[in-house]
Amino acid sequence: MSDIKLFQLSGDNVTELAGQTVKLEKELQGHIEANMDVLIGVRLLASEYSTGKTHKGRIDSLGLDENGCPVIVEYKRHSNENVINQGLFYLDWLLDHQAEFKWLVMEKIGKAEAENIEWGGTRLICIASDFNKYDEHAVQQINRNIELMRYRYFGNELLLLELVNAQTANQTSLTISTAPTQKKSAKSASKDKSQEDRLAEASPALLELYQTACRYIEQLADEVQRKELKLYTAFKSIRNFVSIVVQPGKDARLQMYLKLPGELAEENSFSRDVTNIGHWGTGNLEVNVRTPEDWDRARELVNRAYQES
């Protein structure tokens, strides 16, 4: 059982707010789907999506996250329902029906997003009132991107989502299985060098900066997840809080995009507001790290982005 407690402060009086679960699973699903982008950083594509006559199932929520990765969300009122196995069944179905999902993205969001789906980051999010130690152990043994989230309602106005456990898959295994689909979209992405290509071209000094930043961010907390994507490296808990783009060459630097207000930018070579400027990664504040001294300055902003994520 979750040990989180919520208290209401009124002067010198402190009142504990009792947490509760929903009476109907649909109630929880409705609240999440109506605010999915804000709550978990996922754009909703379909609710109760049918997997067809052969599989005879319905995916609770199907979406695309802020990194372009497919997402399945499954909900359970209680902790004793086998939400993980059910989600894994749908996850395998999704990876076997990439063309169908791509068409759905094209129809709901657009052609550009459909052509640049990050199949290697396909995720399963299980949301339930609680999980036991066997659930948490099980996801660590499965080579899939799985996140377990607890929920609690406090009164009629407060909803708590707590990331309990997250497992990041070996992306190579997923990429191999999705190669045919990715080849089709190669033309659309061929103009841009991948993060892997840019890392191969980076100088030893730039690589050291990158590795230093990554090590620091990964150690901020146990729930921080690192996602290696085609064009950038993302770090997230429930949602992204920083993305890193490696830029080798004459003006070698790390371009870091932070989920912070763009107004914090100095508007110089170190940082700028990119709220209305197209860029890789997610975030409104761009910070350019060229030297260890720049990283010392950027580190405080990274800490703030994590705390506010």
mmCIF file of C-alpha atoms in Angstrom:
data_model
loop_
_atom_site.group_PDB
_atom_site.id
_atom_site.type_symbol
_atom_site.label_atom_id
_atom_site.label_comp_id
_atom_site.label_asym_id
_atom_site.label_seq_id
_atom_site.Cartn_x
_atom_site.Cartn_y
_atom_site.Cartn_z
ATOM 1 C CA MET A 1 0.000 0.000 0.000
ATOM 2 C CA SER A 2 1.277 3.466 -0.858
ATOM 3 C CA ASP A 3 2.642 5.308 2.185
ATOM 4 C CA ILE A 4 1.989 8.785 0.750
ATOM 5 C CA LYS A 5 -0.121 10.979 3.020
ATOM 6 C CA LEU A 6 -1.654 14.335 2.143
ATOM 7 C CA PHE A 7 -2.458 17.009 4.729
ATOM 8 C CA GLN A 8 -4.424 20.228 4.565
ATOM 9 C CA LEU A 9 -2.895 23.143 6.484
ATOM 10 C CA SER A 10 -5.193 25.811 7.929
ATOM 11 C CA GLY A 11 -3.372 28.057 10.363
ATOM 12 C CA ASP A 12 -2.233 25.857 13.238
ATOM 13 C CA ASN A 13 -4.648 23.096 12.288
ATOM 14 C CA VAL A 14 -3.541 20.096 10.252
ATOM 15 C CA THR A 15 -6.076 17.719 8.740
ATOM 16 C CA GLU A 16 -5.174 14.500 6.974
ATOM 17 C CA LEU A 17 -6.986 13.997 3.672
ATOM 18 C CA ALA A 18 -8.088 10.401 3.252
ATOM 19 C CA GLY A 19 -7.006 8.802 -0.009
ATOM 20 C CA GLN A 20 -9.509 6.752 -1.955
ATOM 21 C CA THR A 21 -9.842 4.716 -5.119
ATOM 22 C CA VAL A 22 -12.506 5.035 -7.789
ATOM 23 C CA LYS A 23 -15.731 3.032 -7.718
ATOM 24 C CA LEU A 24 -15.567 2.456 -11.460
ATOM 25 C CA GLU A 25 -12.428 1.920 -13.549
ATOM 26 C CA LYS A 26 -14.014 4.067 -16.275
ATOM 27 C CA GLU A 27 -13.970 7.065 -13.948
ATOM 28 C CA LEU A 28 -10.186 6.926 -13.597
ATOM 29 C CA GLN A 29 -9.740 6.303 -17.324
ATOM 30 C CA GLY A 30 -11.954 9.290 -18.164
ATOM 31 C CA HIS A 31 -9.975 11.651 -15.940
ATOM 32 C CA ILE A 32 -6.619 10.508 -17.343
ATOM 33 C CA GLU A 33 -7.726 10.583 -20.983
ATOM 34 C CA ALA A 34 -9.250 14.055 -20.682
ATOM 35 C CA ASN A 35 -5.912 15.432 -19.427
ATOM 36 C CA MET A 36 -3.412 12.892 -20.724
ATOM 37 C CA ASP A 37 -0.904 15.363 -22.163
ATOM 38 C CA VAL A 38 -0.707 17.328 -18.909
ATOM 39 C CA LEU A 39 -0.652 14.308 -16.592
ATOM 40 C CA ILE A 40 1.702 11.880 -18.346
ATOM 41 C CA GLY A 41 2.953 13.674 -21.471
ATOM 42 C CA VAL A 42 1.000 11.522 -23.932
ATOM 43 C CA ARG A 43 -1.299 12.593 -26.785
ATOM 44 C CA LEU A 44 -4.397 10.422 -26.833
ATOM 45 C CA LEU A 45 -5.045 8.624 -30.120
ATOM 46 C CA ALA A 46 -7.839 6.223 -29.188
ATOM 47 C CA SER A 47 -9.858 4.954 -26.237
ATOM 48 C CA GLU A 48 -10.978 1.308 -25.957
ATOM 49 C CA TYR A 49 -9.085 0.463 -29.148
ATOM 50 C CA SER A 50 -10.064 -2.935 -30.569
ATOM 51 C CA THR A 51 -7.279 -5.392 -31.387
ATOM 52 C CA GLY A 52 -9.493 -7.230 -33.871
ATOM 53 C CA LYS A 53 -11.247 -10.562 -34.106
ATOM 54 C CA THR A 54 -8.123 -12.690 -33.665
ATOM 55 C CA HIS A 55 -6.762 -11.091 -30.484
ATOM 56 C CA LYS A 56 -10.222 -10.157 -29.178
ATOM 57 C CA GLY A 57 -9.062 -7.398 -26.868
ATOM 58 C CA ARG A 58 -9.482 -3.704 -26.183
ATOM 59 C CA ILE A 59 -6.597 -1.418 -25.290
ATOM 60 C CA ASP A 60 -7.791 1.039 -22.629
ATOM 61 C CA SER A 61 -5.851 4.031 -24.003
ATOM 62 C CA LEU A 62 -3.532 4.243 -26.995
ATOM 63 C CA GLY A 63 -1.328 7.292 -27.511
ATOM 64 C CA LEU A 64 1.924 8.870 -28.684
ATOM 65 C CA ASP A 65 4.261 10.477 -26.166
ATOM 66 C CA GLU A 66 6.268 13.686 -26.379
ATOM 67 C CA ASN A 67 9.242 11.759 -27.828
ATOM 68 C CA GLY A 68 7.199 10.165 -30.609
ATOM 69 C CA CYS A 69 7.020 6.767 -28.864
ATOM 70 C CA PRO A 70 3.834 4.631 -28.952
ATOM 71 C CA VAL A 71 2.184 4.265 -25.536
ATOM 72 C CA ILE A 72 -0.364 1.794 -24.166
ATOM 73 C CA VAL A 73 -2.079 2.752 -20.898
ATOM 74 C CA GLU A 74 -3.989 0.161 -18.872
ATOM 75 C CA TYR A 75 -6.016 0.989 -15.752
ATOM 76 C CA LYS A 76 -7.134 -1.131 -12.797
ATOM 77 C CA ARG A 77 -9.127 -0.073 -9.753
ATOM 78 C CA HIS A 78 -7.514 -2.602 -7.456
ATOM 79 C CA SER A 79 -4.021 -4.014 -6.976
ATOM 80 C CA ASN A 80 -5.055 -7.649 -7.309
ATOM 81 C CA GLU A 81 -5.967 -7.477 -10.996
ATOM 82 C CA ASN A 82 -3.408 -8.767 -13.503
ATOM 83 C CA VAL A 83 -2.877 -5.492 -15.350
ATOM 84 C CA ILE A 84 0.782 -6.209 -16.248
ATOM 85 C CA ASN A 85 0.166 -9.434 -18.182
ATOM 86 C CA GLN A 86 -2.763 -7.875 -19.978
ATOM 87 C CA GLY A 87 -0.647 -4.876 -20.925
ATOM 88 C CA LEU A 88 2.179 -7.088 -22.201
ATOM 89 C CA PHE A 89 -0.307 -8.919 -24.424
ATOM 90 C CA TYR A 90 -1.338 -5.616 -25.992
ATOM 91 C CA LEU A 91 2.277 -4.430 -26.231
ATOM 92 C CA ASP A 92 3.198 -7.451 -28.346
ATOM 93 C CA TRP A 93 0.096 -6.885 -30.470
ATOM 94 C CA LEU A 94 1.126 -3.277 -31.090
ATOM 95 C CA LEU A 95 4.657 -4.170 -32.204
ATOM 96 C CA ASP A 96 3.137 -6.698 -34.627
ATOM 97 C CA HIS A 97 0.701 -4.109 -36.061
ATOM 98 C CA GLN A 98 2.936 -1.130 -36.697
ATOM 99 C CA ALA A 99 1.298 -0.199 -40.001
ATOM 100 C CA GLU A 100 -2.104 0.024 -38.305
ATOM 101 C CA PHE A 101 -0.722 2.251 -35.556
ATOM 102 C CA LYS A 102 1.127 4.433 -38.068
ATOM 103 C CA TRP A 103 -2.112 4.993 -39.970
ATOM 104 C CA LEU A 104 -3.856 5.975 -36.726
ATOM 105 C CA VAL A 105 -1.134 8.532 -35.948
ATOM 106 C CA MET A 106 -1.375 9.943 -39.470
ATOM 107 C CA GLU A 107 -5.149 10.248 -39.153
ATOM 108 C CA LYS A 108 -5.190 11.793 -35.656
ATOM 109 C CA ILE A 109 -2.003 13.895 -35.560
ATOM 110 C CA GLY A 110 -0.317 14.162 -38.940
ATOM 111 C CA LYS A 111 1.949 12.633 -41.570
ATOM 112 C CA ALA A 112 5.218 13.996 -40.148
ATOM 113 C CA GLU A 113 4.609 12.362 -36.746
ATOM 114 C CA ALA A 114 3.557 9.109 -38.418
ATOM 115 C CA GLU A 115 6.783 8.979 -40.443
ATOM 116 C CA ASN A 116 8.998 9.492 -37.381
ATOM 117 C CA ILE A 117 7.598 7.124 -34.777
ATOM 118 C CA GLU A 118 10.242 5.974 -32.258
ATOM 119 C CA TRP A 119 9.379 2.270 -32.150
ATOM 120 C CA GLY A 120 12.337 1.435 -29.929
ATOM 121 C CA GLY A 121 10.740 3.462 -27.127
ATOM 122 C CA THR A 122 7.297 1.807 -27.241
ATOM 123 C CA ARG A 123 5.934 1.925 -23.688
ATOM 124 C CA LEU A 124 3.377 0.288 -21.417
ATOM 125 C CA ILE A 125 2.009 2.346 -18.506
ATOM 126 C CA CYS A 126 0.006 0.450 -15.873
ATOM 127 C CA ILE A 127 -2.033 2.627 -13.503
ATOM 128 C CA ALA A 128 -3.565 0.965 -10.440
ATOM 129 C CA SER A 129 -4.388 1.707 -6.822
ATOM 130 C CA ASP A 130 -1.275 -0.192 -5.786
ATOM 131 C CA PHE A 131 1.243 -2.862 -6.806
ATOM 132 C CA ASN A 132 2.818 -5.609 -4.740
ATOM 133 C CA LYS A 133 6.476 -6.587 -4.514
ATOM 134 C CA TYR A 134 5.944 -9.388 -7.030
ATOM 135 C CA ASP A 135 4.657 -6.915 -9.635
ATOM 136 C CA GLU A 136 7.667 -4.663 -9.118
ATOM 137 C CA HIS A 137 10.060 -7.604 -9.339
ATOM 138 C CA ALA A 138 8.359 -8.994 -12.437
ATOM 139 C CA VAL A 139 8.803 -5.851 -14.539
ATOM 140 C CA GLN A 140 12.526 -5.853 -13.775
ATOM 141 C CA GLN A 141 12.791 -9.284 -15.435
ATOM 142 C CA ILE A 142 10.983 -8.282 -18.627
ATOM 143 C CA ASN A 143 12.847 -6.598 -21.477
ATOM 144 C CA ARG A 144 10.150 -4.024 -22.143
ATOM 145 C CA ASN A 145 9.561 -0.353 -21.370
ATOM 146 C CA ILE A 146 7.076 -0.686 -18.509
ATOM 147 C CA GLU A 147 6.039 1.922 -15.945
ATOM 148 C CA LEU A 148 3.931 1.213 -12.860
ATOM 149 C CA MET A 149 1.975 4.175 -11.477
ATOM 150 C CA ARG A 150 -0.140 4.325 -8.347
ATOM 151 C CA TYR A 151 -3.125 6.614 -8.201
ATOM 152 C CA ARG A 152 -5.069 8.096 -5.291
ATOM 153 C CA TYR A 153 -7.960 10.527 -5.132
ATOM 154 C CA PHE A 154 -8.059 12.994 -2.262
ATOM 155 C CA GLY A 155 -11.509 14.513 -2.031
ATOM 156 C CA ASN A 156 -13.166 15.615 -5.246
ATOM 157 C CA GLU A 157 -10.401 17.868 -6.531
ATOM 158 C CA LEU A 158 -7.036 16.137 -6.061
ATOM 159 C CA LEU A 159 -5.562 13.255 -8.058
ATOM 160 C CA LEU A 160 -2.151 11.820 -7.168
ATOM 161 C CA LEU A 161 -0.032 9.874 -9.672
ATOM 162 C CA GLU A 162 3.085 8.243 -8.236
ATOM 163 C CA LEU A 163 5.711 6.516 -10.379
ATOM 164 C CA VAL A 164 6.396 3.297 -8.465
ATOM 165 C CA ASN A 165 8.701 1.446 -10.827
ATOM 166 C CA ALA A 166 10.056 1.877 -14.334
ATOM 167 C CA GLN A 167 11.939 -0.589 -16.503
ATOM 168 C CA THR A 168 13.765 0.527 -19.644
ATOM 169 C CA ALA A 169 14.165 -2.099 -22.353
ATOM 170 C CA ASN A 170 17.240 -2.908 -24.373
ATOM 171 C CA GLN A 171 16.254 -0.773 -27.350
ATOM 172 C CA THR A 172 18.348 -2.812 -29.766
ATOM 173 C CA SER A 173 15.988 -5.769 -29.466
ATOM 174 C CA LEU A 174 12.964 -3.633 -30.225
ATOM 175 C CA THR A 175 14.679 -1.835 -33.073
ATOM 176 C CA ILE A 176 15.552 -5.098 -34.809
ATOM 177 C CA SER A 177 11.940 -6.252 -34.730
ATOM 178 C CA THR A 178 10.732 -2.942 -36.125
ATOM 179 C CA ALA A 179 13.307 -2.556 -38.907
ATOM 180 C CA PRO A 180 10.886 -2.996 -41.870
ATOM 181 C CA THR A 181 8.735 -0.097 -40.725
ATOM 182 C CA GLN A 182 11.695 2.125 -40.011
ATOM 183 C CA LYS A 183 13.168 1.584 -43.482
ATOM 184 C CA LYS A 184 10.019 2.963 -45.041
ATOM 185 C CA SER A 185 10.422 6.209 -43.190
ATOM 186 C CA ALA A 186 14.167 6.558 -43.796
ATOM 187 C CA LYS A 187 13.725 9.140 -46.542
ATOM 188 C CA SER A 188 11.767 11.469 -44.285
ATOM 189 C CA ALA A 189 14.516 11.445 -41.632
ATOM 190 C CA SER A 190 17.588 11.192 -43.892
ATOM 191 C CA LYS A 191 18.252 14.940 -43.900
ATOM 192 C CA ASP A 192 19.118 14.929 -40.214
ATOM 193 C CA LYS A 193 22.062 13.103 -38.688
ATOM 194 C CA SER A 194 21.108 10.857 -35.809
ATOM 195 C CA GLN A 195 22.345 11.393 -32.279
ATOM 196 C CA GLU A 196 24.481 8.272 -32.725
ATOM 197 C CA ASP A 197 26.114 9.760 -35.849
ATOM 198 C CA ARG A 198 26.789 13.065 -34.114
ATOM 199 C CA LEU A 199 28.294 11.316 -31.091
ATOM 200 C CA ALA A 200 30.655 9.451 -33.453
ATOM 201 C CA GLU A 201 31.828 12.822 -34.829
ATOM 202 C CA ALA A 202 32.170 14.506 -31.421
ATOM 203 C CA SER A 203 35.554 15.435 -29.991
ATOM 204 C CA PRO A 204 36.821 13.740 -26.802
ATOM 205 C CA ALA A 205 36.141 16.969 -24.878
ATOM 206 C CA LEU A 206 32.516 17.130 -26.076
ATOM 207 C CA LEU A 207 32.000 13.441 -25.323
ATOM 208 C CA GLU A 208 33.319 13.984 -21.798
ATOM 209 C CA LEU A 209 30.844 16.842 -21.295
ATOM 210 C CA TYR A 210 28.015 14.648 -22.576
ATOM 211 C CA GLN A 211 28.935 11.729 -20.345
ATOM 212 C CA THR A 212 29.336 14.005 -17.324
ATOM 213 C CA ALA A 213 25.900 15.521 -17.874
ATOM 214 C CA CYS A 214 24.243 12.141 -18.445
ATOM 215 C CA ARG A 215 25.803 10.577 -15.352
ATOM 216 C CA TYR A 216 24.707 13.486 -13.198
ATOM 217 C CA ILE A 217 21.123 13.521 -14.466
ATOM 218 C CA GLU A 218 20.698 9.741 -14.151
ATOM 219 C CA GLN A 219 21.773 9.920 -10.503
ATOM 220 C CA LEU A 220 19.258 12.619 -9.537
ATOM 221 C CA ALA A 221 16.777 9.960 -8.397
ATOM 222 C CA ASP A 222 15.911 6.289 -8.827
ATOM 223 C CA GLU A 223 12.879 7.098 -10.987
ATOM 224 C CA VAL A 224 14.863 9.064 -13.591
ATOM 225 C CA GLN A 225 14.824 7.211 -16.908
ATOM 226 C CA ARG A 226 17.194 7.746 -19.811
ATOM 227 C CA LYS A 227 15.765 7.385 -23.318
ATOM 228 C CA GLU A 228 18.094 7.154 -26.315
ATOM 229 C CA LEU A 229 16.100 8.482 -29.284
ATOM 230 C CA LYS A 230 17.033 8.993 -32.905
ATOM 231 C CA LEU A 231 17.742 12.721 -32.647
ATOM 232 C CA TYR A 232 18.362 13.332 -28.933
ATOM 233 C CA THR A 233 18.720 11.813 -25.485
ATOM 234 C CA ALA A 234 15.787 12.410 -23.132
ATOM 235 C CA PHE A 235 15.593 12.141 -19.344
ATOM 236 C CA LYS A 236 12.247 11.750 -17.648
ATOM 237 C CA SER A 237 10.419 10.690 -14.527
ATOM 238 C CA ILE A 238 6.765 10.701 -15.513
ATOM 239 C CA ARG A 239 7.416 13.334 -18.199
ATOM 240 C CA ASN A 240 10.596 14.649 -19.843
ATOM 241 C CA PHE A 241 12.437 17.314 -17.891
ATOM 242 C CA VAL A 242 15.593 17.623 -20.019
ATOM 243 C CA SER A 243 16.682 16.609 -23.529
ATOM 244 C CA ILE A 244 20.247 16.693 -24.845
ATOM 245 C CA VAL A 245 21.277 17.195 -28.473
ATOM 246 C CA VAL A 246 24.974 16.687 -29.231
ATOM 247 C CA GLN A 247 26.267 19.241 -31.750
ATOM 248 C CA PRO A 248 29.854 18.517 -32.933
ATOM 249 C CA GLY A 249 31.784 20.747 -35.301
ATOM 250 C CA LYS A 250 33.149 24.270 -35.224
ATOM 251 C CA ASP A 251 30.755 25.422 -32.490
ATOM 252 C CA ALA A 252 30.816 22.140 -30.559
ATOM 253 C CA ARG A 253 28.284 22.077 -27.733
ATOM 254 C CA LEU A 254 25.551 20.256 -25.921
ATOM 255 C CA GLN A 255 22.167 21.773 -26.638
ATOM 256 C CA MET A 256 20.044 21.083 -23.571
ATOM 257 C CA TYR A 257 16.295 21.679 -23.677
ATOM 258 C CA LEU A 258 14.736 22.066 -20.246
ATOM 259 C CA LYS A 259 11.104 21.964 -19.174
ATOM 260 C CA LEU A 260 11.384 25.426 -17.658
ATOM 261 C CA PRO A 261 9.848 28.799 -18.611
ATOM 262 C CA GLY A 262 11.598 30.312 -21.599
ATOM 263 C CA GLU A 263 11.641 33.634 -19.776
ATOM 264 C CA LEU A 264 14.550 32.327 -17.684
ATOM 265 C CA ALA A 265 16.835 32.586 -20.733
ATOM 266 C CA GLU A 266 19.662 35.092 -20.806
ATOM 267 C CA GLU A 267 19.152 35.491 -24.577
ATOM 268 C CA ASN A 268 22.820 35.100 -25.396
ATOM 269 C CA SER A 269 25.118 32.282 -26.536
ATOM 270 C CA PHE A 270 24.496 30.390 -23.276
ATOM 271 C CA SER A 271 20.701 30.286 -23.229
ATOM 272 C CA ARG A 272 17.616 31.417 -25.142
ATOM 273 C CA ASP A 273 13.846 31.114 -25.137
ATOM 274 C CA VAL A 274 12.738 28.559 -27.751
ATOM 275 C CA THR A 275 9.057 28.515 -26.846
ATOM 276 C CA ASN A 276 8.128 29.596 -30.372
ATOM 277 C CA ILE A 277 11.179 28.193 -32.175
ATOM 278 C CA GLY A 278 11.262 24.701 -33.659
ATOM 279 C CA HIS A 279 13.888 22.392 -32.162
ATOM 280 C CA TRP A 280 14.662 18.757 -31.381
ATOM 281 C CA GLY A 281 13.894 17.589 -27.885
ATOM 282 C CA THR A 282 11.279 18.951 -25.515
ATOM 283 C CA GLY A 283 11.320 22.112 -23.428
ATOM 284 C CA ASN A 284 11.088 25.885 -23.682
ATOM 285 C CA LEU A 285 14.546 26.805 -22.397
ATOM 286 C CA GLU A 286 17.628 26.060 -24.514
ATOM 287 C CA VAL A 287 20.973 25.956 -22.699
ATOM 288 C CA ASN A 288 24.256 25.575 -24.626
ATOM 289 C CA VAL A 289 27.083 23.815 -22.805
ATOM 290 C CA ARG A 290 30.505 24.291 -24.406
ATOM 291 C CA THR A 291 32.828 24.052 -21.401
ATOM 292 C CA PRO A 292 32.913 22.514 -17.907
ATOM 293 C CA GLU A 293 32.175 26.013 -16.594
ATOM 294 C CA ASP A 294 29.008 26.135 -18.705
ATOM 295 C CA TRP A 295 27.983 22.776 -17.251
ATOM 296 C CA ASP A 296 28.414 24.150 -13.718
ATOM 297 C CA ARG A 297 25.905 26.879 -14.606
ATOM 298 C CA ALA A 298 23.562 24.516 -16.421
ATOM 299 C CA ARG A 299 23.510 21.991 -13.575
ATOM 300 C CA GLU A 300 21.432 24.280 -11.345
ATOM 301 C CA LEU A 301 18.866 24.658 -14.121
ATOM 302 C CA VAL A 302 18.755 20.888 -14.585
ATOM 303 C CA ASN A 303 18.094 20.476 -10.858
ATOM 304 C CA ARG A 304 15.251 22.978 -11.048
ATOM 305 C CA ALA A 305 13.746 21.296 -14.113
ATOM 306 C CA TYR A 306 13.766 17.949 -12.296
ATOM 307 C CA GLN A 307 12.211 19.400 -9.138
ATOM 308 C CA GLU A 308 9.431 21.045 -11.158
ATOM 309 C CA SER A 309 8.786 18.051 -13.412
#
